[in-house]
Structures are given as C-alpha cells and as structure tokens.
Coordinates of N, CA and C in Angstrom, one line a residue:
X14 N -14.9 -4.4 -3.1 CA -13.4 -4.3 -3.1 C -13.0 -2.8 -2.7
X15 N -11.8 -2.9 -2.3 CA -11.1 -1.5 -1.8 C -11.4 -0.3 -2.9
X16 N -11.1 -0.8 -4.1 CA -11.4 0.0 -5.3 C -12.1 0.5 -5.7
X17 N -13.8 0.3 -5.3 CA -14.9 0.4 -5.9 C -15.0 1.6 -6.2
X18 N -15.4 2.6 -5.3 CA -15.7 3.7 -5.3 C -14.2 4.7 -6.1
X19 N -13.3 4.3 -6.0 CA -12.5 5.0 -7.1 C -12.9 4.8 -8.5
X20 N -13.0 3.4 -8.8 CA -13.4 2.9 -10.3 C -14.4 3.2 -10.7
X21 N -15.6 3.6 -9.9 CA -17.3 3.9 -10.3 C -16.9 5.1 -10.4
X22 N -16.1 6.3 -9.8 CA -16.2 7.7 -10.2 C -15.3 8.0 -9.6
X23 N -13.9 8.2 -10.6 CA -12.8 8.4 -10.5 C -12.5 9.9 -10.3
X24 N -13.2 11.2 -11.2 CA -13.1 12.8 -11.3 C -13.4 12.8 -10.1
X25 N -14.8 12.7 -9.6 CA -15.7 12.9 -8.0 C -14.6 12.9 -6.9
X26 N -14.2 11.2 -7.3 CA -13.4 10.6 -5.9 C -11.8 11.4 -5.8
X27 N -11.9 11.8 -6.3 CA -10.2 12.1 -6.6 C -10.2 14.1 -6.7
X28 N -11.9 14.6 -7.0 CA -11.5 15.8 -6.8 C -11.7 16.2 -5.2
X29 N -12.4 15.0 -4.6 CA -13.1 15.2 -3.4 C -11.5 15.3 -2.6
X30 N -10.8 13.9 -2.8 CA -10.0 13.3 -1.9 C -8.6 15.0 -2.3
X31 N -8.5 15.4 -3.3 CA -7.5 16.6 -3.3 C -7.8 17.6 -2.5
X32 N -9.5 18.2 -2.5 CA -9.9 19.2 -2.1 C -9.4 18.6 0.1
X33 N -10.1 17.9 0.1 CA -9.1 17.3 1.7 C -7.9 16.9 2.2
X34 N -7.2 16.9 0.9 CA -5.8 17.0 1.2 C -5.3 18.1 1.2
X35 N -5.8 19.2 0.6 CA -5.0 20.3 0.3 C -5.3 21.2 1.4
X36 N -7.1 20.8 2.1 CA -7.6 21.5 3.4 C -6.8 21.5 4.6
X37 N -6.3 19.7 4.6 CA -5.6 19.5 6.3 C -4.3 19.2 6.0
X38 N -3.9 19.6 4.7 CA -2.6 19.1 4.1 C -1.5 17.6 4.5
X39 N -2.3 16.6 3.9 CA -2.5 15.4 4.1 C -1.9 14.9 2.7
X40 N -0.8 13.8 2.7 CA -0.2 13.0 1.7 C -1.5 12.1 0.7
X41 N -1.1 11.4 0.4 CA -2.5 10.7 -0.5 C -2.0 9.4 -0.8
X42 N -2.7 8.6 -0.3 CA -1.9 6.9 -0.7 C -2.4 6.9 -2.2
X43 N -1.3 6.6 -3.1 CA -2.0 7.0 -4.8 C -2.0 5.4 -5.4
X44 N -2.5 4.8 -6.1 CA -2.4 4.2 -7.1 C -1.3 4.3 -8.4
X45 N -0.6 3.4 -8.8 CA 0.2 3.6 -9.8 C -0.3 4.2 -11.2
X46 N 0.5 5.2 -12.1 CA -0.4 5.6 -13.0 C -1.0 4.8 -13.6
X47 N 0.0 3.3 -13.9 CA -0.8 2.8 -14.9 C -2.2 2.3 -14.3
X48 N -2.3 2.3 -13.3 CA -3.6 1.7 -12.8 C -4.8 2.5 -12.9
X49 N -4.1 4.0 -13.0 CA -5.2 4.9 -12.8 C -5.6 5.3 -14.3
X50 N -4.7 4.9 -15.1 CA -5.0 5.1 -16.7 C -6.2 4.1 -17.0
X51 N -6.0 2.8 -15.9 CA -6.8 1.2 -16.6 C -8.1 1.9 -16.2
X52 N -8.4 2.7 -14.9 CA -9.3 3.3 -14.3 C -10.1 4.3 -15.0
X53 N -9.3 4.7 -16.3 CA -9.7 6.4 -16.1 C -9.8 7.2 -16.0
X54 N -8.4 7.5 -15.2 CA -8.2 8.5 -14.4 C -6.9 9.2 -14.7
X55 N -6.3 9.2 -16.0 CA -5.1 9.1 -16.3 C -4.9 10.5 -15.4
X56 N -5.3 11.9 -15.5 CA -4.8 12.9 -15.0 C -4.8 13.5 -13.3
X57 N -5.1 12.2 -12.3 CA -5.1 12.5 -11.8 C -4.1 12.6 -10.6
X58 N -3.0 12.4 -11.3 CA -1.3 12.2 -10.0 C -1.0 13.9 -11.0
X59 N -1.3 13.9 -11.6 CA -0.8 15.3 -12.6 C -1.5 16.6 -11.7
X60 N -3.1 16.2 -11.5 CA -3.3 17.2 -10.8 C -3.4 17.7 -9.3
X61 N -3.0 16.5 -8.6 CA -2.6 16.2 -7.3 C -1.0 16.8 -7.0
X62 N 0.1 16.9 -8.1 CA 1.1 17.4 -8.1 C 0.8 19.1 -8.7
X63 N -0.1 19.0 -9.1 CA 0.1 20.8 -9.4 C -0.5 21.8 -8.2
X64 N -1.1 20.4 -7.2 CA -1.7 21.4 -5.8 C -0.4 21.3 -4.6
X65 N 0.6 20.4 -5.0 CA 1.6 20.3 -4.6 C 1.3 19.7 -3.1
X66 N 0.7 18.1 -3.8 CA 0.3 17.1 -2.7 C 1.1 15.9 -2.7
X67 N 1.9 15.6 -1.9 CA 2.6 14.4 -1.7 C 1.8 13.1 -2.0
X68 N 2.1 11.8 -2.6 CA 1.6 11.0 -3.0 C 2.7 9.9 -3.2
X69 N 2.2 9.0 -2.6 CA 2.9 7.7 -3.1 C 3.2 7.6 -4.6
X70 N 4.2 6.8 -5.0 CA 4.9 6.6 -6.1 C 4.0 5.4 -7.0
X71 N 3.8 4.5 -5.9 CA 3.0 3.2 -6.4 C 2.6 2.2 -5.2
X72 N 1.7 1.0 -5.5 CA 1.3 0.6 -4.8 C 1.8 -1.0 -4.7
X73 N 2.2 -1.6 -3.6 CA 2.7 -2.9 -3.6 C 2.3 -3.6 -4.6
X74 N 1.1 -3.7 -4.8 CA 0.5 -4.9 -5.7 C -0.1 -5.9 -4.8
X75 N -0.8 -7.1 -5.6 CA -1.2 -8.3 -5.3 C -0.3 -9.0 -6.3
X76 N -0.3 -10.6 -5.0 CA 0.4 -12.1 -5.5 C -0.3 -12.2 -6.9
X77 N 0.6 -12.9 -7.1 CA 0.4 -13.5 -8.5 C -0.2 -15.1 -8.0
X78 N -0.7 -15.3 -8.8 CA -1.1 -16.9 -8.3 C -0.5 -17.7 -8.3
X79 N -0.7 -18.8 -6.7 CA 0.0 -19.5 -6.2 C 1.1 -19.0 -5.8
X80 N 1.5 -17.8 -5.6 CA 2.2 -17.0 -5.2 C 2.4 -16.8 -4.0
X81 N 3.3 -17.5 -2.5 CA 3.0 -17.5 -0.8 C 3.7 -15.9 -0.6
X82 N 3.0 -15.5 0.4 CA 2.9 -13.9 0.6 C 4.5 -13.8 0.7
X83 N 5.4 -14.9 1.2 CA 6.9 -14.2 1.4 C 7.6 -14.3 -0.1
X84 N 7.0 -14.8 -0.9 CA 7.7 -15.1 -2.7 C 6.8 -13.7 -2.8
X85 N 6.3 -13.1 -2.3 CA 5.4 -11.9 -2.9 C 6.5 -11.0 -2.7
X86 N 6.8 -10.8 -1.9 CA 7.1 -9.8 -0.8 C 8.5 -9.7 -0.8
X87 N 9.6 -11.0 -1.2 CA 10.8 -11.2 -1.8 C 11.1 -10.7 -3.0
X88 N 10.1 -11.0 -4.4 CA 9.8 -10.6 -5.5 C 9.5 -8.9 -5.7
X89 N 8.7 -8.5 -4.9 CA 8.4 -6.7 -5.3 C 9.5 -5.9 -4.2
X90 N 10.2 -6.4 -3.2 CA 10.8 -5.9 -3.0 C 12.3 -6.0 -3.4
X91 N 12.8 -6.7 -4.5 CA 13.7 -6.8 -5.9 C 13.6 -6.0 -6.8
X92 N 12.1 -6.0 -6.8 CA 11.9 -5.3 -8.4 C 11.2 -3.5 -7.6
X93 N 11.5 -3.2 -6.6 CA 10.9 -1.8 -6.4 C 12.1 -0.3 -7.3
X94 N 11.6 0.2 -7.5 CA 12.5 1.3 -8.2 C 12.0 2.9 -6.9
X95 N 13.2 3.9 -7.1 CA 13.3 5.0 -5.8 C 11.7 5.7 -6.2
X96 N 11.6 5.9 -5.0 CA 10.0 6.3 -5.0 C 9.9 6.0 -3.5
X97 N 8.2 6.6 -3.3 CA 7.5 5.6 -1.9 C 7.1 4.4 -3.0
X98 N 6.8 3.5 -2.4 CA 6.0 2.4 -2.7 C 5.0 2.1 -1.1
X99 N 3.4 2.4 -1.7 CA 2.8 1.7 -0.4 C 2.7 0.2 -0.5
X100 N 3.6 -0.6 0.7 CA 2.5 -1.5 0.6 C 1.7 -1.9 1.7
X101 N 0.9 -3.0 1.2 CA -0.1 -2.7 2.9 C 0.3 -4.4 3.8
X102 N -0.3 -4.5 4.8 CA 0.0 -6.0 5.0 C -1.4 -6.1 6.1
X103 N -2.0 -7.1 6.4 CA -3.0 -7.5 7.6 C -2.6 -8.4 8.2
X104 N -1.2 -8.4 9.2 CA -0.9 -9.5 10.0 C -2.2 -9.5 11.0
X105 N -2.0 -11.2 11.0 CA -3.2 -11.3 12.5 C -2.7 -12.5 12.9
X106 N -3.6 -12.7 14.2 CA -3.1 -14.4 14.8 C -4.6 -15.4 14.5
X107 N -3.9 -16.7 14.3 CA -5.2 -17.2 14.0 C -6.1 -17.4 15.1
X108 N -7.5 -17.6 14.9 CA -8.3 -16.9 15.7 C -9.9 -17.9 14.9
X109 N -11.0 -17.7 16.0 CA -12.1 -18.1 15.6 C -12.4 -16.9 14.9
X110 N -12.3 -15.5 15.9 CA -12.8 -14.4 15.4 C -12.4 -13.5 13.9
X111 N -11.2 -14.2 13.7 CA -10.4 -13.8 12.4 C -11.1 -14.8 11.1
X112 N -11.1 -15.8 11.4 CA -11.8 -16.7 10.4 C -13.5 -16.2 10.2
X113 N -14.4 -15.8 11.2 CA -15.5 -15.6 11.5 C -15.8 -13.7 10.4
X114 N -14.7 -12.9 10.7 CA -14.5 -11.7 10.4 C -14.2 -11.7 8.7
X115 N -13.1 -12.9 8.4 CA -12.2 -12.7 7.2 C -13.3 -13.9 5.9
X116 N -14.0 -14.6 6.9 CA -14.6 -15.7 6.0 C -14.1 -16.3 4.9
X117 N -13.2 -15.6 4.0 CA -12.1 -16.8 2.6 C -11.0 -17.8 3.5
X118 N -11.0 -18.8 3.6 CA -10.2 -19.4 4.0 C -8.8 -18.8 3.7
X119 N -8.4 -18.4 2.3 CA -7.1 -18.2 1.3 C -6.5 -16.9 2.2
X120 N -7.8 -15.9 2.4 CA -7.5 -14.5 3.0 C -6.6 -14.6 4.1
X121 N -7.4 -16.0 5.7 CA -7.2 -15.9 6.5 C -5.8 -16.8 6.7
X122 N -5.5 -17.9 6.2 CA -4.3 -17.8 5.9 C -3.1 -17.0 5.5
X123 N -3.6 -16.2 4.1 CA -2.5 -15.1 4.1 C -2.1 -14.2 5.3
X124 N -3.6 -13.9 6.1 CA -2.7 -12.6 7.3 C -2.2 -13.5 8.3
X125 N -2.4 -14.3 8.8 CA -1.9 -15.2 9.7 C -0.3 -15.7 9.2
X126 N 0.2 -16.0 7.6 CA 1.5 -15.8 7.3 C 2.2 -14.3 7.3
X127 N 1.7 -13.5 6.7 CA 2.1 -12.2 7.1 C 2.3 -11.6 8.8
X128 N 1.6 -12.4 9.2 CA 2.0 -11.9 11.0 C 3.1 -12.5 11.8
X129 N 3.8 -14.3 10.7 CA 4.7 -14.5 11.3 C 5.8 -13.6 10.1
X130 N 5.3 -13.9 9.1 CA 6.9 -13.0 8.2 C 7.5 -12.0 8.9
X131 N 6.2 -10.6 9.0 CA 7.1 -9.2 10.3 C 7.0 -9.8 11.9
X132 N 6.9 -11.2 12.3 CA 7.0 -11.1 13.5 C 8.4 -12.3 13.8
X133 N 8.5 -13.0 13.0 CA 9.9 -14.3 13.0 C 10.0 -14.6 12.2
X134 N 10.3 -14.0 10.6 CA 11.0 -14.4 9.5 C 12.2 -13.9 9.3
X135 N 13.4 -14.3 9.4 CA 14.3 -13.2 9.7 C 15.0 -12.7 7.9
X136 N 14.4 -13.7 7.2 CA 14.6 -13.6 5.4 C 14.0 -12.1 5.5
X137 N 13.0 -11.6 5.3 CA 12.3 -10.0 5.3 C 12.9 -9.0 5.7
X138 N 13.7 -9.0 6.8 CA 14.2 -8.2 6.9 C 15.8 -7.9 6.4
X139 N 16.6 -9.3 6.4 CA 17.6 -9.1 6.0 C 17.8 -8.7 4.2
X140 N 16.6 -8.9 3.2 CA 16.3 -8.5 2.0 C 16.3 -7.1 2.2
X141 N 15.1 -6.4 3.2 CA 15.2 -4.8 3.6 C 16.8 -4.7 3.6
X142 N 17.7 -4.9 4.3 CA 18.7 -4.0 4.5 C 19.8 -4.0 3.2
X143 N 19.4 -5.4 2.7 CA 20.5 -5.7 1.4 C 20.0 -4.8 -0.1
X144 N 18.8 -4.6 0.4 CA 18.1 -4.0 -1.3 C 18.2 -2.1 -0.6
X145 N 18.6 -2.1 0.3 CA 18.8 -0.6 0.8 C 17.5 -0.1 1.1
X146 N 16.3 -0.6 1.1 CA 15.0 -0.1 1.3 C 14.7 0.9 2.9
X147 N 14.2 1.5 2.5 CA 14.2 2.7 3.9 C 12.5 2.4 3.9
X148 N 12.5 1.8 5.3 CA 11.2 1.9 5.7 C 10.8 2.9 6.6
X149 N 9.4 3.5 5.8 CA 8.9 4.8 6.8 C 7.5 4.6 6.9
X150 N 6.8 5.6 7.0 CA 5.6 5.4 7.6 C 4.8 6.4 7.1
X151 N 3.2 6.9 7.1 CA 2.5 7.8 6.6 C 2.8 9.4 7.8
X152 N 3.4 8.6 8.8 CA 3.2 9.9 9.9 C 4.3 10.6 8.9
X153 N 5.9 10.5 8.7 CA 7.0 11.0 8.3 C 6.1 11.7 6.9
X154 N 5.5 11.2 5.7 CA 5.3 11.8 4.7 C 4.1 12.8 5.0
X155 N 3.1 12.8 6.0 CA 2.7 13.4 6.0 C 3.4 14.9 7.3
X156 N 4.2 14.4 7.8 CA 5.2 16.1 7.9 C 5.4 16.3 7.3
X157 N 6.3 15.3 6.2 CA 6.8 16.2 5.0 C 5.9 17.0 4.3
X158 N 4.7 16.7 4.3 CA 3.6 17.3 3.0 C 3.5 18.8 4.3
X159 N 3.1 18.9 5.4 CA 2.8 20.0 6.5 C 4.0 21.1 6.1
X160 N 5.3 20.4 5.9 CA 6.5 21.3 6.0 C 6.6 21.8 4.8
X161 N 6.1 22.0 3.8 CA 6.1 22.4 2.4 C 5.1 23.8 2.4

C-alpha cells in the first residue's frame, strides 16, 4: 500500500521527507492528524510547521463501502471544511492494458468511473461551484511555499 513505508517508520520517513522539503522548498502532501496519531506520528504536522513547510490540511479519504466513486466524491466534498484537502483520482479509459496493469476488477472499474465523472459528469462540477470549492493544484502551493 501507498502507506507502507510511512507506517513502518514514521520519525525516519517524515524526518527524511522535511529535511527535502525544507532543501528544495517543496509543500508536503500530509496526511490528516488524526491519521498520523493512528500511525504514530502524532508530532509530525507540528514539526513540519515549525520549519515553516506548507502541507496539506487533510487527505480525501477512501469510499466507504459500496460507496460509487461519485456518492464518494458528492459526500466529502459537502463535508470538506477551509483548508487544502488532497484528493487524488486515477481516471483511465478501459483498456486490456489497464485491466492487465490494475489486476482488481473493483480498482479498474473505479478509475474508468472516475475518468467519466472529470470528463462528462456535469453533477461534479456543478457541486464544485455551489460548495464554493477553489480548485488548485500542487504547482500554485508549491510557489506559495518558494515565496515565503
């Protein structure tokens, strides 16, 4: 999983990833505290803010079960509070090579819905403009983190 190596050695991974942020002064996609408390890691948005490194607020999350990625994606973006929130998405088109690459049936389905939701759902975006959501991107935060 994506997480591994943070959850096996959370001080290591997190003094490593500061020490390179602070080198090429680079933002940090962070984990929510409480996730980093379940991890271990409770002090480490504390000490990433005292080197005065930009970091996400929190992280999308995963579906709840039985959950279709647009009830996902309708649901956390209701319930988001001011902050960044990352979330991530892997649109794709269906594909031998995508099935061949992704191997879970569930997986390859999901990004193949996610590629029509940002590509002809017009619900997703009209939610964006009604919940006021400002979509940006890692280039914008990491100027911001350069311009500090």
């Amino acid at each position: 999983p994506h997480g591994s190596i943070f959850s096996a050695v959370p001080d290591r991974f997190c003094r490593i990833c500061s020490e390179l942020a602070g080198e090429y002064k680079l933002p940090v996609r962070m984990n929510s505290q409480a996730a980093l408390e379940a991890d271990g890691a409770s002090g480490v948005r504390a000490m990433m803010q005292e080197k005065g490194i930009l970091m996400s607020d929190d992280w999308g999350g995963g579906r709840s079960p039985g959950e279709t990625p647009k009830e996902f994606y309708i649901r956390r973006f209701k319930e988001l509070t001011p902050g960044v929130t990352d979330f991530w998405l892997h649109p794709a088109l269906e594909s031998d090579e995508l099935s061949a690459v992704v191997g879970i049936r569930e997986l390859v389905e999901c990004r193949i819905e996610e590629h029509r939701l940002v590509t002809q759902d017009p619900d997703i975006p009209r939610l964006i403009e009604e919940e006021g959501i400002v979509v940006t991107c890692w280039k914008h935060i990491r100027d911001a983190q350069r311009a500090r």
